[in-house]
Protein backbone atom coordinates (compact mmCIF):
# COMPACT_ATOMS: atom_id res chain seq x y z
CA UNK A 1 0.00 0.00 0.00
CA UNK A 2 2.86 2.38 0.84
CA UNK A 3 4.58 1.73 -2.48
CA UNK A 4 1.30 2.14 -4.41
CA UNK A 5 0.72 5.47 -2.67
CA UNK A 6 4.24 6.73 -3.47
CA UNK A 7 4.12 5.59 -7.12
CA UNK A 8 0.62 7.09 -7.58
CA UNK A 9 1.78 10.53 -6.32
CA UNK A 10 5.03 10.33 -8.32
CA UNK A 11 3.11 9.47 -11.52
CA UNK A 12 0.66 12.33 -10.91
CA UNK A 13 3.51 14.84 -10.53
CA UNK A 14 5.36 13.41 -13.55
CA UNK A 15 2.22 13.66 -15.73
CA UNK A 16 1.72 17.27 -14.63
CA UNK A 17 5.27 18.40 -15.35
CA UNK A 18 6.63 16.01 -18.03
CA UNK A 19 6.14 18.39 -20.97
CA UNK A 20 7.72 21.26 -19.10
CA UNK A 21 10.73 19.22 -17.92
CA UNK A 22 11.61 17.90 -21.39
CA UNK A 23 12.16 21.41 -22.72
CA UNK A 24 14.12 22.84 -19.79
CA UNK A 25 17.81 22.79 -19.03
CA UNK A 26 20.20 21.09 -16.67
CA UNK A 27 18.85 22.79 -13.53
CA UNK A 28 15.33 21.37 -14.04
CA UNK A 29 16.75 17.90 -14.67
CA UNK A 30 18.89 18.19 -11.52
CA UNK A 31 15.84 19.13 -9.42
CA UNK A 32 13.91 16.25 -11.00
CA UNK A 33 16.81 13.89 -10.20
CA UNK A 34 16.74 15.00 -6.50
CA UNK A 35 12.96 14.45 -6.35
CA UNK A 36 13.38 10.99 -7.95
CA UNK A 37 16.20 10.14 -5.52
CA UNK A 38 13.97 11.04 -2.54
CA UNK A 39 11.14 8.90 -3.97
CA UNK A 40 13.43 5.91 -4.58
CA UNK A 41 15.07 6.31 -1.13
CA UNK A 42 11.70 6.30 0.66
CA UNK A 43 10.83 2.95 -0.97
CA UNK A 44 14.33 1.46 -0.59
CA UNK A 45 14.69 2.35 3.10
CA UNK A 46 11.26 0.90 3.84
CA UNK A 47 12.17 -2.35 2.04
CA UNK A 48 15.59 -2.73 3.69
CA UNK A 49 14.17 -1.81 7.13
CA UNK A 50 11.56 -4.55 6.66
CA UNK A 51 14.09 -7.32 5.84
CA UNK A 52 16.97 -6.35 8.17
CA UNK A 53 17.44 -8.83 10.98
CA UNK A 54 17.22 -7.16 14.40
CA UNK A 55 17.96 -10.28 16.43
CA UNK A 56 20.85 -10.13 18.92
CA UNK A 57 24.13 -11.55 17.62
CA UNK A 58 27.13 -12.96 19.45
CA UNK A 59 25.83 -12.07 22.89
CA UNK A 60 26.81 -13.99 26.01
CA UNK A 61 24.26 -14.62 28.69
CA UNK A 62 21.29 -16.70 29.72
CA UNK A 63 18.80 -17.75 27.05
CA UNK A 64 15.39 -16.15 26.65
CA UNK A 65 12.78 -18.59 28.04
CA UNK A 66 10.47 -17.86 25.09
CA UNK A 67 12.78 -18.05 22.04
CA UNK A 68 16.12 -19.41 23.40
CA UNK A 69 18.14 -16.48 21.97
CA UNK A 70 20.95 -15.13 24.21
CA UNK A 71 19.55 -12.36 26.37
CA UNK A 72 21.18 -9.43 28.14
CA UNK A 73 19.80 -6.17 29.53
CA UNK A 74 19.71 -4.58 26.03
CA UNK A 75 17.54 -7.35 24.64
CA UNK A 76 13.74 -7.38 24.69
CA UNK A 77 11.45 -10.18 23.53
CA UNK A 78 8.83 -9.10 20.96
CA UNK A 79 5.70 -11.20 21.23
CA UNK A 80 4.56 -10.26 17.70
CA UNK A 81 7.85 -11.35 16.04
CA UNK A 82 8.19 -14.12 18.63
CA UNK A 83 11.92 -13.47 18.93
CA UNK A 84 14.32 -11.36 20.96
CA UNK A 85 15.34 -7.96 19.54
CA UNK A 86 18.58 -6.11 20.23
CA UNK A 87 17.90 -2.62 21.66
CA UNK A 88 14.26 -2.78 20.62
CA UNK A 89 12.51 0.54 20.12
CA UNK A 90 9.05 -0.71 19.14
CA UNK A 91 7.28 -3.17 16.87
CA UNK A 92 6.29 -1.25 13.72
CA UNK A 93 3.31 -2.45 11.68
CA UNK A 94 4.22 -0.07 8.85
CA UNK A 95 7.54 -1.84 8.17
CA UNK A 96 6.21 -5.18 9.42
CA UNK A 97 9.31 -5.64 11.59
CA UNK A 98 10.65 -4.59 14.94
CA UNK A 99 12.68 -1.39 15.05
CA UNK A 100 15.90 -1.98 16.98
CA UNK A 101 19.47 -0.72 16.89
CA UNK A 102 20.30 -2.60 13.66
CA UNK A 103 17.56 -0.99 11.56
CA UNK A 104 16.72 2.24 13.40
CA UNK A 105 18.80 4.23 10.88
CA UNK A 106 16.68 2.83 8.02
CA UNK A 107 13.48 3.61 9.92
CA UNK A 108 14.53 7.23 10.58
CA UNK A 109 15.62 7.64 6.93
CA UNK A 110 12.33 6.16 5.71
CA UNK A 111 10.33 8.64 7.83
CA UNK A 112 12.55 11.56 6.76
CA UNK A 113 12.29 10.72 3.06
CA UNK A 114 8.50 10.33 3.34
CA UNK A 115 8.31 13.76 5.06
CA UNK A 116 10.40 15.28 2.23
CA UNK A 117 8.52 13.42 -0.50
CA UNK A 118 5.05 14.41 0.73
CA UNK A 119 5.96 18.07 1.38
CA UNK A 120 7.72 18.51 -2.01
CA UNK A 121 4.88 16.71 -3.83
CA UNK A 122 2.24 18.93 -2.19
CA UNK A 123 4.31 22.03 -3.05
CA UNK A 124 4.64 20.92 -6.70
CA UNK A 125 0.88 20.36 -6.98
CA UNK A 126 0.18 23.83 -5.56
CA UNK A 127 2.88 25.32 -7.81
CA UNK A 128 1.32 23.91 -10.99
CA UNK A 129 -2.07 25.39 -9.95
CA UNK A 130 -0.59 28.78 -9.11
CA UNK A 131 1.57 28.98 -12.28
CA UNK A 132 -1.37 28.13 -14.52
CA UNK A 133 -3.70 30.57 -12.81
CA UNK A 134 -1.26 33.38 -13.80
CA UNK A 135 -0.30 32.15 -17.25
CA UNK A 136 -1.73 29.52 -19.55
CA UNK A 137 1.28 29.75 -21.88
CA UNK A 138 3.22 27.06 -20.03
CA UNK A 139 3.25 23.73 -21.83
CA UNK A 140 1.74 21.73 -19.00
CA UNK A 141 -1.22 24.05 -18.41
CA UNK A 142 -3.35 22.45 -21.13
CA UNK A 143 -3.29 19.32 -18.95
CA UNK A 144 -4.83 21.21 -16.03
CA UNK A 145 -8.19 21.04 -17.79
CA UNK A 146 -8.21 17.27 -17.48
CA UNK A 147 -10.62 16.34 -14.68
CA UNK A 148 -8.86 12.96 -14.24
CA UNK A 149 -5.56 14.69 -13.50
CA UNK A 150 -7.33 17.15 -11.20
CA UNK A 151 -8.87 14.26 -9.28
CA UNK A 152 -5.47 12.51 -9.02
CA UNK A 153 -3.95 15.75 -7.69
CA UNK A 154 -6.70 16.11 -5.07
CA UNK A 155 -6.21 12.50 -3.92
CA UNK A 156 -2.41 13.01 -3.88
CA UNK A 157 -2.78 16.16 -1.77
CA UNK A 158 -4.97 14.39 0.79
CA UNK A 159 -2.49 11.49 1.03
CA UNK A 160 0.44 13.94 1.33
CA UNK A 161 -1.14 15.90 4.20
CA UNK A 162 -2.16 12.77 6.07
CA UNK A 163 1.23 11.06 5.78
CA UNK A 164 3.24 14.24 6.41
CA UNK A 165 1.38 14.74 9.73
CA UNK A 166 1.81 11.07 10.65
CA UNK A 167 5.56 10.82 9.90
CA UNK A 168 6.23 14.17 11.61
CA UNK A 169 4.70 12.74 14.78
CA UNK A 170 6.80 9.55 14.46
CA UNK A 171 9.95 11.60 13.79
CA UNK A 172 9.43 13.65 16.98
CA UNK A 173 9.33 10.34 18.90
CA UNK A 174 12.62 9.30 17.28
CA UNK A 175 14.14 12.71 18.02
CA UNK A 176 13.20 12.26 21.70
CA UNK A 177 14.74 8.81 21.61
CA UNK A 178 18.00 10.20 20.13
CA UNK A 179 18.23 12.99 22.71
CA UNK A 180 17.54 10.79 25.73
CA UNK A 181 19.14 7.56 24.45
CA UNK A 182 15.97 5.82 25.65
CA UNK A 183 13.92 3.60 23.35
CA UNK A 184 10.13 3.46 23.56
CA UNK A 185 10.51 0.14 25.41
CA UNK A 186 12.89 1.82 27.92
CA UNK A 187 10.31 4.55 28.50
CA UNK A 188 7.57 1.96 29.01
CA UNK A 189 9.82 0.39 31.65
CA UNK A 190 10.15 3.87 33.26
CA UNK A 191 13.92 3.91 32.75
CA UNK A 192 15.57 7.33 32.99
CA UNK A 193 18.95 8.84 32.13
CA UNK A 194 21.04 11.04 34.38
CA UNK A 195 21.92 13.51 31.65
CA UNK A 196 20.91 14.01 28.01
CA UNK A 197 23.14 12.49 25.34
CA UNK A 198 24.58 14.88 22.71
CA UNK A 199 22.62 14.45 19.47
CA UNK A 200 25.86 13.92 17.48
CA UNK A 201 26.86 10.93 19.65
CA UNK A 202 23.41 9.33 19.38
CA UNK A 203 23.32 9.81 15.62
CA UNK A 204 26.80 8.30 15.16
CA UNK A 205 25.73 5.27 17.18
CA UNK A 206 22.52 4.69 15.23
CA UNK A 207 23.93 5.61 11.80
CA UNK A 208 27.04 3.45 12.34
CA UNK A 209 29.94 5.93 12.43
CA UNK A 210 30.96 9.47 11.58
CA UNK A 211 28.95 11.59 9.12
CA UNK A 212 29.44 10.26 5.57
CA UNK A 213 27.54 9.52 2.37
CA UNK A 214 26.51 6.21 4.00
CA UNK A 215 24.18 8.14 6.32
CA UNK A 216 21.69 8.87 3.52
CA UNK A 217 21.86 5.52 1.71
CA UNK A 218 19.47 2.59 2.30
CA UNK A 219 22.15 0.37 3.84
CA UNK A 220 21.89 -1.06 7.36
CA UNK A 221 24.21 0.72 9.82
CA UNK A 222 27.61 -0.75 10.63
CA UNK A 223 27.43 -2.43 14.04
CA UNK A 224 29.48 -0.49 16.55
CA UNK A 225 30.60 -1.79 19.92
CA UNK A 226 28.82 -0.32 22.92
ZN1 LIG B 1 13.11 -14.00 23.27
ZN1 LIG C 1 8.39 -7.28 16.67
Coordinates of C-alpha atoms and ligand atoms in Angstrom, one line a residue:
X1 CA 0.0 0.0 0.0
X2 CA 2.9 2.4 0.8
X3 CA 4.6 1.7 -2.5
X4 CA 1.3 2.1 -4.4
X5 CA 0.7 5.5 -2.7
X6 CA 4.2 6.7 -3.5
X7 CA 4.1 5.6 -7.1
X8 CA 0.6 7.1 -7.6
X9 CA 1.8 10.5 -6.3
X10 CA 5.0 10.3 -8.3
X11 CA 3.1 9.5 -11.5
X12 CA 0.7 12.3 -10.9
X13 CA 3.5 14.8 -10.5
X14 CA 5.4 13.4 -13.5
X15 CA 2.2 13.7 -15.7
X16 CA 1.7 17.3 -14.6
X17 CA 5.3 18.4 -15.3
X18 CA 6.6 16.0 -18.0
X19 CA 6.1 18.4 -21.0
X20 CA 7.7 21.3 -19.1
X21 CA 10.7 19.2 -17.9
X22 CA 11.6 17.9 -21.4
X23 CA 12.2 21.4 -22.7
X24 CA 14.1 22.8 -19.8
X25 CA 17.8 22.8 -19.0
X26 CA 20.2 21.1 -16.7
X27 CA 18.8 22.8 -13.5
X28 CA 15.3 21.4 -14.0
X29 CA 16.8 17.9 -14.7
X30 CA 18.9 18.2 -11.5
X31 CA 15.8 19.1 -9.4
X32 CA 13.9 16.3 -11.0
X33 CA 16.8 13.9 -10.2
X34 CA 16.7 15.0 -6.5
X35 CA 13.0 14.4 -6.3
X36 CA 13.4 11.0 -8.0
X37 CA 16.2 10.1 -5.5
X38 CA 14.0 11.0 -2.5
X39 CA 11.1 8.9 -4.0
X40 CA 13.4 5.9 -4.6
X41 CA 15.1 6.3 -1.1
X42 CA 11.7 6.3 0.7
X43 CA 10.8 3.0 -1.0
X44 CA 14.3 1.5 -0.6
X45 CA 14.7 2.4 3.1
X46 CA 11.3 0.9 3.8
X47 CA 12.2 -2.3 2.0
X48 CA 15.6 -2.7 3.7
X49 CA 14.2 -1.8 7.1
X50 CA 11.6 -4.5 6.7
X51 CA 14.1 -7.3 5.8
X52 CA 17.0 -6.3 8.2
X53 CA 17.4 -8.8 11.0
X54 CA 17.2 -7.2 14.4
X55 CA 18.0 -10.3 16.4
X56 CA 20.9 -10.1 18.9
X57 CA 24.1 -11.5 17.6
X58 CA 27.1 -13.0 19.5
X59 CA 25.8 -12.1 22.9
X60 CA 26.8 -14.0 26.0
X61 CA 24.3 -14.6 28.7
X62 CA 21.3 -16.7 29.7
X63 CA 18.8 -17.8 27.0
X64 CA 15.4 -16.1 26.6
X65 CA 12.8 -18.6 28.0
X66 CA 10.5 -17.9 25.1
X67 CA 12.8 -18.1 22.0
X68 CA 16.1 -19.4 23.4
X69 CA 18.1 -16.5 22.0
X70 CA 20.9 -15.1 24.2
X71 CA 19.5 -12.4 26.4
X72 CA 21.2 -9.4 28.1
X73 CA 19.8 -6.2 29.5
X74 CA 19.7 -4.6 26.0
X75 CA 17.5 -7.3 24.6
X76 CA 13.7 -7.4 24.7
X77 CA 11.5 -10.2 23.5
X78 CA 8.8 -9.1 21.0
X79 CA 5.7 -11.2 21.2
X80 CA 4.6 -10.3 17.7
X81 CA 7.8 -11.4 16.0
X82 CA 8.2 -14.1 18.6
X83 CA 11.9 -13.5 18.9
X84 CA 14.3 -11.4 21.0
X85 CA 15.3 -8.0 19.5
X86 CA 18.6 -6.1 20.2
X87 CA 17.9 -2.6 21.7
X88 CA 14.3 -2.8 20.6
X89 CA 12.5 0.5 20.1
X90 CA 9.1 -0.7 19.1
X91 CA 7.3 -3.2 16.9
X92 CA 6.3 -1.3 13.7
X93 CA 3.3 -2.4 11.7
X94 CA 4.2 -0.1 8.8
X95 CA 7.5 -1.8 8.2
X96 CA 6.2 -5.2 9.4
X97 CA 9.3 -5.6 11.6
X98 CA 10.6 -4.6 14.9
X99 CA 12.7 -1.4 15.1
X100 CA 15.9 -2.0 17.0
X101 CA 19.5 -0.7 16.9
X102 CA 20.3 -2.6 13.7
X103 CA 17.6 -1.0 11.6
X104 CA 16.7 2.2 13.4
X105 CA 18.8 4.2 10.9
X106 CA 16.7 2.8 8.0
X107 CA 13.5 3.6 9.9
X108 CA 14.5 7.2 10.6
X109 CA 15.6 7.6 6.9
X110 CA 12.3 6.2 5.7
X111 CA 10.3 8.6 7.8
X112 CA 12.5 11.6 6.8
X113 CA 12.3 10.7 3.1
X114 CA 8.5 10.3 3.3
X115 CA 8.3 13.8 5.1
X116 CA 10.4 15.3 2.2
X117 CA 8.5 13.4 -0.5
X118 CA 5.0 14.4 0.7
X119 CA 6.0 18.1 1.4
X120 CA 7.7 18.5 -2.0
X121 CA 4.9 16.7 -3.8
X122 CA 2.2 18.9 -2.2
X123 CA 4.3 22.0 -3.0
X124 CA 4.6 20.9 -6.7
X125 CA 0.9 20.4 -7.0
X126 CA 0.2 23.8 -5.6
X127 CA 2.9 25.3 -7.8
X128 CA 1.3 23.9 -11.0
X129 CA -2.1 25.4 -9.9
X130 CA -0.6 28.8 -9.1
X131 CA 1.6 29.0 -12.3
X132 CA -1.4 28.1 -14.5
X133 CA -3.7 30.6 -12.8
X134 CA -1.3 33.4 -13.8
X135 CA -0.3 32.1 -17.3
X136 CA -1.7 29.5 -19.5
X137 CA 1.3 29.7 -21.9
X138 CA 3.2 27.1 -20.0
X139 CA 3.2 23.7 -21.8
X140 CA 1.7 21.7 -19.0
X141 CA -1.2 24.0 -18.4
X142 CA -3.3 22.5 -21.1
X143 CA -3.3 19.3 -18.9
X144 CA -4.8 21.2 -16.0
X145 CA -8.2 21.0 -17.8
X146 CA -8.2 17.3 -17.5
X147 CA -10.6 16.3 -14.7
X148 CA -8.9 13.0 -14.2
X149 CA -5.6 14.7 -13.5
X150 CA -7.3 17.1 -11.2
X151 CA -8.9 14.3 -9.3
X152 CA -5.5 12.5 -9.0
X153 CA -4.0 15.7 -7.7
X154 CA -6.7 16.1 -5.1
X155 CA -6.2 12.5 -3.9
X156 CA -2.4 13.0 -3.9
X157 CA -2.8 16.2 -1.8
X158 CA -5.0 14.4 0.8
X159 CA -2.5 11.5 1.0
X160 CA 0.4 13.9 1.3
X161 CA -1.1 15.9 4.2
X162 CA -2.2 12.8 6.1
X163 CA 1.2 11.1 5.8
X164 CA 3.2 14.2 6.4
X165 CA 1.4 14.7 9.7
X166 CA 1.8 11.1 10.7
X167 CA 5.6 10.8 9.9
X168 CA 6.2 14.2 11.6
X169 CA 4.7 12.7 14.8
X170 CA 6.8 9.5 14.5
X171 CA 10.0 11.6 13.8
X172 CA 9.4 13.6 17.0
X173 CA 9.3 10.3 18.9
X174 CA 12.6 9.3 17.3
X175 CA 14.1 12.7 18.0
X176 CA 13.2 12.3 21.7
X177 CA 14.7 8.8 21.6
X178 CA 18.0 10.2 20.1
X179 CA 18.2 13.0 22.7
X180 CA 17.5 10.8 25.7
X181 CA 19.1 7.6 24.5
X182 CA 16.0 5.8 25.6
X183 CA 13.9 3.6 23.4
X184 CA 10.1 3.5 23.6
X185 CA 10.5 0.1 25.4
X186 CA 12.9 1.8 27.9
X187 CA 10.3 4.6 28.5
X188 CA 7.6 2.0 29.0
X189 CA 9.8 0.4 31.6
X190 CA 10.2 3.9 33.3
X191 CA 13.9 3.9 32.7
X192 CA 15.6 7.3 33.0
X193 CA 19.0 8.8 32.1
X194 CA 21.0 11.0 34.4
X195 CA 21.9 13.5 31.7
X196 CA 20.9 14.0 28.0
X197 CA 23.1 12.5 25.3
X198 CA 24.6 14.9 22.7
X199 CA 22.6 14.4 19.5
X200 CA 25.9 13.9 17.5
X201 CA 26.9 10.9 19.6
X202 CA 23.4 9.3 19.4
X203 CA 23.3 9.8 15.6
X204 CA 26.8 8.3 15.2
X205 CA 25.7 5.3 17.2
X206 CA 22.5 4.7 15.2
X207 CA 23.9 5.6 11.8
X208 CA 27.0 3.5 12.3
X209 CA 29.9 5.9 12.4
X210 CA 31.0 9.5 11.6
X211 CA 29.0 11.6 9.1
X212 CA 29.4 10.3 5.6
X213 CA 27.5 9.5 2.4
X214 CA 26.5 6.2 4.0
X215 CA 24.2 8.1 6.3
X216 CA 21.7 8.9 3.5
X217 CA 21.9 5.5 1.7
X218 CA 19.5 2.6 2.3
X219 CA 22.1 0.4 3.8
X220 CA 21.9 -1.1 7.4
X221 CA 24.2 0.7 9.8
X222 CA 27.6 -0.8 10.6
X223 CA 27.4 -2.4 14.0
X224 CA 29.5 -0.5 16.6
X225 CA 30.6 -1.8 19.9
X226 CA 28.8 -0.3 22.9
Ligands
LIG1 ZN1 13.1 -14.0 23.3
LIG2 ZN1 8.4 -7.3 16.7

